[in-house]
Amino acid sequence: MLRIRKLLQQAFAKAPRSAAGVLAGPSKKRRLLLLLLALFHLSGLLSSLDALMSSRTAQGSIAWIVSLNTFPYVAVPAYWIFGRSRFQGYIISRQETDNDLFSKHQLKASGVEQYILHTERERGSLQAVERLAKMPFLTGNQAELLIDGEATFDSIFAGIAAAKDYVLVQFYIVRDDNLGRQLQQLLIEKARQGVAVYFLYDEIGSYRLSHRYTAALVEAGVKVRPFHSTKGPGNRFQLNFRNHRKIVVTDGHFGWLGGLNVGDEYLGTDPRFGAWRDTHLKISGPAVLALQLSFVEDWYWSTENIPALNWQAKAAELGDMPILILPSGPADRFETASLLIQHALHSAKHRIWIASPYFVPDEGTLAALKLAALRGVDVRILIPEKTDNLLVTQAAYAFIGPLLDAGVSIYRYQHGFLHAKSFLVDEQLSAVGTVNLDNRSFRLNFEITALMLDAPLNHQLQQQFLHDFSHSRQMSYSELRARHWWQRAIARGAHLMAPVL
């Protein structure tokens, strides 16, 4: 405060006058400059109070408070663009949709209650996850693992082509390339057939998507909206929140989610990455309604409109798999995605294998990884050798040494780019979704995960992990010791950027 007061006193001190009694030009400029500096420092002080009250980690609060008060000229705009960890307004929006239609009314009247899993032996300690999701495990479902882009988009496109009433499409990245245009033409065709089509995309992830692409959809009758992460006065300059979900739902009976976006590189045609290794999931049954609910909450935030959809639960033709759909994001009361991973690590008895393209875990997840390995759990982390983010690659080296010391096995995938986000726990629980092992997925992105209690599916995912491990190299201490001091320094420097990676 003394510094700000001194700047203001200097700014408004009596300026020298010329012989004509008029303020001299240089003094006017000096006053404006000092006033601007004072405003920056005042903004830094006020912003640091916001950081103190809203940052979710002590380290984040301290880092922002120090930078905002010592160098506010850069830190203030950076904070209001990248620094905030709560998505203002979305909480109220979600409460409105929940209270008006879904969780308390239509879903209860839809027949979902008859599919709630009540067997304590099967649910076990996963009740904590149900409380995070505000949704129980539902039985009567069927799930199919979809490995890589060709199998995934063949399944999605066939599902859209068979839709009779409506199609819900949501992706983080949509490109105006060959694959993107295939999706576009299919949606146009369905809209012209009289099927209601809703198309939601993240405007930051899809910043290259052309107006021509969306205009053709709108002209055909498709309802197209960006997610609007900057909507609302509290988010006007906020570019850090992303809707990273990938969801497709048809007629309320079939749903798809997982790691794949819409672009030719996801089919392995990008020469930069070559083969693209990813995992997606197709589900049918009552759990599709929970997937549909997540889409509608996002659609309502973007449009303040609730589409007329089917909310009648229908069991899958084959299978009786318990599935829980767990949305997560910066509007949650708790850090849902991080707590999900930590809970899985703490509950594992024999093994937990995790695949993620990005590996910058928070302190809670790091501690849970070490503890699981120390108590004898087979903990394996599968990450890519080749990545699309240099900082993330370097930051990972800051964590690897202590994890190896605790007994965690870390594998680097060699056969192209690994983009799958999945994990399995023991012989029963499996998960496929959009969550990466990094702070962005844990605190800044809107994500979604499907949890499945099913031994056969767990075995299928195990076989895929084993196949991926066979195309990977296991990291060792010798590799870390061989790194030069300047490489270790870069890794520690990249580690400091973990809150925004």
Coordinates of N, CA, C and O in Angstrom, one line a residue, residues 351-437:
R351 N -3.5 -54.5 -8.4 CA -2.9 -53.8 -9.5 C -3.7 -52.6 -9.9 O -4.9 -52.6 -9.7
I352 N -3.0 -51.6 -10.5 CA -3.7 -50.5 -11.1 C -2.8 -50.1 -12.3 O -1.6 -49.7 -12.1
W353 N -3.3 -50.1 -13.5 CA -2.6 -49.7 -14.7 C -3.3 -48.5 -15.3 O -4.6 -48.5 -15.5
I354 N -2.6 -47.5 -15.6 CA -3.1 -46.2 -16.1 C -2.4 -45.8 -17.4 O -1.2 -45.8 -17.5
A355 N -3.2 -45.4 -18.4 CA -2.7 -44.9 -19.6 C -3.1 -43.4 -19.7 O -4.3 -43.1 -19.5
S356 N -2.2 -42.5 -20.1 CA -2.5 -41.1 -20.2 C -1.4 -40.5 -21.1 O -0.2 -40.8 -21.0
P357 N -1.8 -39.6 -22.1 CA -0.9 -39.0 -22.9 C -0.1 -37.9 -22.3 O 1.0 -37.5 -22.7
Y358 N -0.6 -37.4 -21.1 CA 0.1 -36.3 -20.4 C 0.2 -36.7 -19.0 O -0.7 -37.2 -18.4
F359 N 1.4 -36.5 -18.4 CA 1.7 -37.0 -17.0 C 2.3 -35.8 -16.2 O 3.5 -35.7 -16.2
V360 N 1.5 -35.0 -15.6 CA 1.9 -34.0 -14.7 C 0.9 -34.0 -13.5 O 0.1 -33.1 -13.3
P361 N 1.0 -35.1 -12.7 CA 0.0 -35.3 -11.6 C 0.2 -34.3 -10.5 O 1.3 -33.7 -10.3
D362 N -0.9 -34.0 -9.7 CA -0.8 -33.2 -8.6 C -0.2 -33.9 -7.4 O 0.1 -35.1 -7.4
E363 N 0.0 -33.2 -6.3 CA 0.6 -33.8 -5.1 C -0.1 -35.0 -4.5 O 0.4 -36.0 -4.1
G364 N -1.5 -34.8 -4.5 CA -2.3 -35.9 -3.9 C -2.2 -37.2 -4.7 O -2.0 -38.3 -4.2
T365 N -2.2 -37.1 -6.1 CA -2.0 -38.2 -6.9 C -0.6 -38.8 -6.9 O -0.5 -40.1 -6.8
L366 N 0.4 -38.0 -6.8 CA 1.8 -38.5 -6.6 C 1.9 -39.3 -5.3 O 2.5 -40.4 -5.3
A367 N 1.3 -38.8 -4.2 CA 1.4 -39.5 -3.0 C 0.7 -40.8 -3.0 O 1.1 -41.9 -2.5
A368 N -0.5 -40.8 -3.7 CA -1.3 -42.1 -3.8 C -0.6 -43.1 -4.7 O -0.6 -44.3 -4.4
L369 N 0.1 -42.6 -5.7 CA 0.9 -43.6 -6.6 C 2.0 -44.2 -5.8 O 2.2 -45.5 -5.8
K370 N 2.7 -43.4 -5.0 CA 3.8 -44.0 -4.2 C 3.3 -45.0 -3.1 O 3.8 -46.1 -2.9
L371 N 2.2 -44.6 -2.4 CA 1.7 -45.4 -1.4 C 1.2 -46.8 -1.9 O 1.4 -47.8 -1.3
A372 N 0.5 -46.7 -3.1 CA 0.0 -47.9 -3.7 C 1.2 -48.9 -4.0 O 1.1 -50.1 -3.7
A373 N 2.2 -48.3 -4.6 CA 3.4 -49.2 -5.0 C 4.1 -49.7 -3.7 O 4.5 -50.9 -3.7
L374 N 4.2 -48.9 -2.7 CA 4.9 -49.3 -1.5 C 4.2 -50.4 -0.7 O 4.8 -51.2 0.0
R375 N 2.8 -50.5 -0.9 CA 2.1 -51.5 -0.2 C 2.0 -52.8 -1.1 O 1.3 -53.7 -0.8
G376 N 2.7 -52.8 -2.2 CA 2.8 -54.0 -3.0 C 1.9 -54.1 -4.2 O 1.8 -55.1 -4.9
V377 N 1.2 -53.0 -4.5 CA 0.3 -53.0 -5.7 C 1.1 -52.8 -6.9 O 2.1 -52.1 -7.0
D378 N 0.7 -53.6 -8.0 CA 1.4 -53.5 -9.3 C 0.9 -52.2 -10.0 O -0.2 -52.1 -10.6
V379 N 1.7 -51.1 -9.8 CA 1.3 -49.8 -10.4 C 2.1 -49.6 -11.7 O 3.3 -49.5 -11.6
R380 N 1.4 -49.4 -12.8 CA 2.1 -49.2 -14.0 C 1.4 -47.9 -14.7 O 0.2 -47.8 -14.8
I381 N 2.3 -47.0 -15.2 CA 1.9 -45.8 -15.9 C 2.4 -45.9 -17.3 O 3.6 -46.1 -17.6
L382 N 1.4 -45.8 -18.3 CA 1.8 -45.8 -19.7 C 1.6 -44.5 -20.3 O 0.5 -43.9 -20.3
I383 N 2.7 -43.9 -20.8 CA 2.7 -42.6 -21.4 C 3.4 -42.6 -22.7 O 4.2 -43.5 -22.9
P384 N 3.2 -41.6 -23.6 CA 3.9 -41.7 -24.9 C 5.4 -41.3 -24.8 O 5.8 -40.5 -24.0
E385 N 6.1 -41.9 -25.7 CA 7.5 -41.4 -26.0 C 7.5 -40.1 -26.7 O 8.2 -39.1 -26.4
K386 N 6.6 -40.0 -27.7 CA 6.5 -38.8 -28.6 C 5.2 -38.1 -28.1 O 4.2 -38.7 -28.1
T387 N 5.3 -36.8 -27.8 CA 4.2 -36.0 -27.4 C 4.0 -34.8 -28.3 O 4.9 -34.4 -29.0
D388 N 2.9 -34.1 -28.1 CA 2.7 -32.8 -28.8 C 2.8 -31.6 -27.9 O 2.4 -30.5 -28.2
N389 N 3.5 -31.8 -26.7 CA 3.7 -30.7 -25.8 C 5.0 -30.9 -25.1 O 5.2 -31.7 -24.2
L390 N 6.0 -30.1 -25.5 CA 7.4 -30.2 -25.0 C 7.4 -29.9 -23.5 O 8.2 -30.6 -22.8
L391 N 6.7 -28.9 -23.0 CA 6.7 -28.6 -21.6 C 6.2 -29.8 -20.7 O 6.8 -30.1 -19.7
V392 N 5.2 -30.4 -21.2 CA 4.6 -31.6 -20.5 C 5.7 -32.7 -20.5 O 5.9 -33.4 -19.5
T393 N 6.3 -33.0 -21.6 CA 7.4 -34.0 -21.7 C 8.5 -33.7 -20.7 O 8.9 -34.7 -19.9
Q394 N 8.9 -32.5 -20.6 CA 10.0 -32.2 -19.7 C 9.5 -32.2 -18.2 O 10.3 -32.7 -17.3
A395 N 8.3 -31.7 -17.9 CA 7.8 -31.7 -16.6 C 7.7 -33.1 -16.0 O 7.9 -33.3 -14.8
A396 N 7.4 -34.1 -16.8 CA 7.3 -35.5 -16.3 C 8.6 -36.0 -15.7 O 8.5 -36.7 -14.7
Y397 N 9.7 -35.5 -16.1 CA 11.0 -36.0 -15.6 C 11.2 -35.5 -14.1 O 12.0 -36.1 -13.4
A398 N 10.5 -34.5 -13.7 CA 10.6 -34.0 -12.3 C 9.9 -34.9 -11.4 O 10.2 -34.9 -10.2
F399 N 9.0 -35.8 -11.9 CA 8.2 -36.7 -11.0 C 8.8 -38.1 -11.0 O 8.5 -38.9 -10.1
I400 N 9.4 -38.5 -12.1 CA 9.7 -39.9 -12.4 C 10.6 -40.6 -11.4 O 10.4 -41.7 -10.9
G401 N 11.7 -39.9 -11.0 CA 12.7 -40.4 -10.1 C 12.0 -41.0 -8.8 O 12.2 -42.1 -8.4
P402 N 11.3 -40.1 -8.0 CA 10.7 -40.6 -6.8 C 9.7 -41.7 -7.0 O 9.6 -42.6 -6.1
L403 N 9.0 -41.7 -8.1 CA 8.0 -42.8 -8.4 C 8.7 -44.1 -8.6 O 8.3 -45.2 -8.1
L404 N 9.8 -44.1 -9.4 CA 10.6 -45.3 -9.6 C 11.2 -45.8 -8.3 O 11.2 -47.0 -8.1
D405 N 11.6 -44.9 -7.5 CA 12.1 -45.3 -6.2 C 11.1 -46.0 -5.3 O 11.4 -46.9 -4.5
A406 N 9.8 -45.6 -5.5 CA 8.7 -46.2 -4.7 C 8.3 -47.6 -5.3 O 7.5 -48.3 -4.6
G407 N 8.7 -47.8 -6.5 CA 8.3 -49.1 -7.1 C 7.3 -49.0 -8.2 O 6.8 -50.0 -8.7
V408 N 6.9 -47.7 -8.7 CA 6.0 -47.5 -9.8 C 6.8 -47.8 -11.1 O 7.9 -47.4 -11.3
S409 N 6.1 -48.6 -12.0 CA 6.7 -48.9 -13.3 C 6.1 -47.9 -14.3 O 4.9 -47.7 -14.4
I410 N 7.0 -47.3 -15.1 CA 6.6 -46.3 -16.1 C 7.1 -46.7 -17.4 O 8.3 -47.0 -17.7
Y411 N 6.1 -46.8 -18.3 CA 6.4 -47.3 -19.7 C 6.2 -46.1 -20.7 O 5.2 -45.4 -20.6
R412 N 7.1 -46.1 -21.7 CA 7.0 -45.1 -22.8 C 6.6 -45.8 -24.0 O 7.3 -46.6 -24.6
Y413 N 5.4 -45.4 -24.6 CA 4.9 -46.1 -25.8 C 5.7 -45.6 -27.0 O 5.9 -44.4 -27.2
Q414 N 6.1 -46.6 -27.8 CA 7.0 -46.3 -28.9 C 6.3 -46.3 -30.3 O 6.8 -45.7 -31.2
H415 N 5.2 -47.0 -30.4 CA 4.6 -47.2 -31.7 C 3.6 -46.1 -32.1 O 2.4 -46.3 -32.1
G416 N 4.1 -44.9 -32.3 CA 3.3 -43.7 -32.6 C 2.9 -42.9 -31.3 O 3.7 -43.0 -30.3
F417 N 1.8 -42.2 -31.4 CA 1.4 -41.3 -30.3 C 0.3 -42.0 -29.4 O -0.8 -42.3 -30.0
L418 N 0.5 -42.2 -28.2 CA -0.5 -42.7 -27.3 C -1.3 -41.6 -26.7 O -0.8 -40.7 -26.1
H419 N -2.6 -41.7 -27.0 CA -3.6 -40.6 -26.6 C -4.7 -41.2 -25.7 O -5.6 -40.5 -25.3
A420 N -4.7 -42.5 -25.4 CA -5.7 -43.2 -24.6 C -5.7 -42.7 -23.2 O -4.7 -42.4 -22.6
K421 N -6.9 -42.5 -22.6 CA -7.1 -42.2 -21.2 C -8.0 -43.3 -20.6 O -9.2 -43.3 -20.7
S422 N -7.3 -44.2 -19.9 CA -8.0 -45.4 -19.4 C -7.3 -45.9 -18.2 O -6.1 -45.6 -18.0
F423 N -7.9 -46.7 -17.3 CA -7.2 -47.4 -16.3 C -8.1 -48.6 -15.9 O -9.3 -48.7 -16.1
L424 N -7.4 -49.5 -15.2 CA -8.1 -50.7 -14.7 C -7.5 -50.9 -13.3 O -6.4 -50.7 -13.0
V425 N -8.4 -51.4 -12.4 CA -8.1 -51.7 -11.0 C -8.5 -53.1 -10.7 O -9.6 -53.5 -10.9
D426 N -7.5 -53.9 -10.2 CA -7.7 -55.3 -9.9 C -8.3 -56.0 -11.1 O -7.9 -55.8 -12.2
E427 N -9.3 -56.9 -10.8 CA -9.8 -57.7 -11.9 C -11.3 -57.3 -12.2 O -12.0 -58.0 -13.0
Q428 N -11.8 -56.2 -11.7 CA -13.2 -55.9 -11.8 C -13.5 -54.5 -12.4 O -14.3 -54.4 -13.3
L429 N -12.8 -53.5 -11.9 CA -13.1 -52.1 -12.3 C -12.3 -51.7 -13.5 O -11.1 -51.9 -13.5
S430 N -12.9 -51.0 -14.5 CA -12.3 -50.4 -15.6 C -12.8 -49.0 -15.8 O -13.9 -48.7 -15.5
A431 N -12.0 -48.2 -16.5 CA -12.5 -46.8 -16.8 C -11.9 -46.4 -18.1 O -10.8 -46.6 -18.5
V432 N -12.8 -45.7 -18.9 CA -12.4 -45.1 -20.1 C -13.0 -43.7 -20.2 O -14.2 -43.5 -19.8
G433 N -12.3 -42.7 -20.6 CA -12.8 -41.4 -20.6 C -11.9 -40.4 -21.3 O -11.2 -40.7 -22.2
T434 N -12.0 -39.1 -20.8 CA -11.2 -38.0 -21.4 C -10.2 -37.4 -20.4 O -9.5 -36.5 -20.8
V435 N -10.1 -37.9 -19.2 CA -9.2 -37.3 -18.2 C -7.8 -37.7 -18.4 O -7.4 -38.9 -18.5
N436 N -6.9 -36.7 -18.5 CA -5.4 -36.9 -18.5 C -4.9 -36.8 -17.0 O -5.5 -36.2 -16.2
L437 N -3.7 -37.4 -16.8 CA -3.1 -37.2 -15.5 C -2.3 -35.9 -15.4 O -1.1 -35.9 -15.3

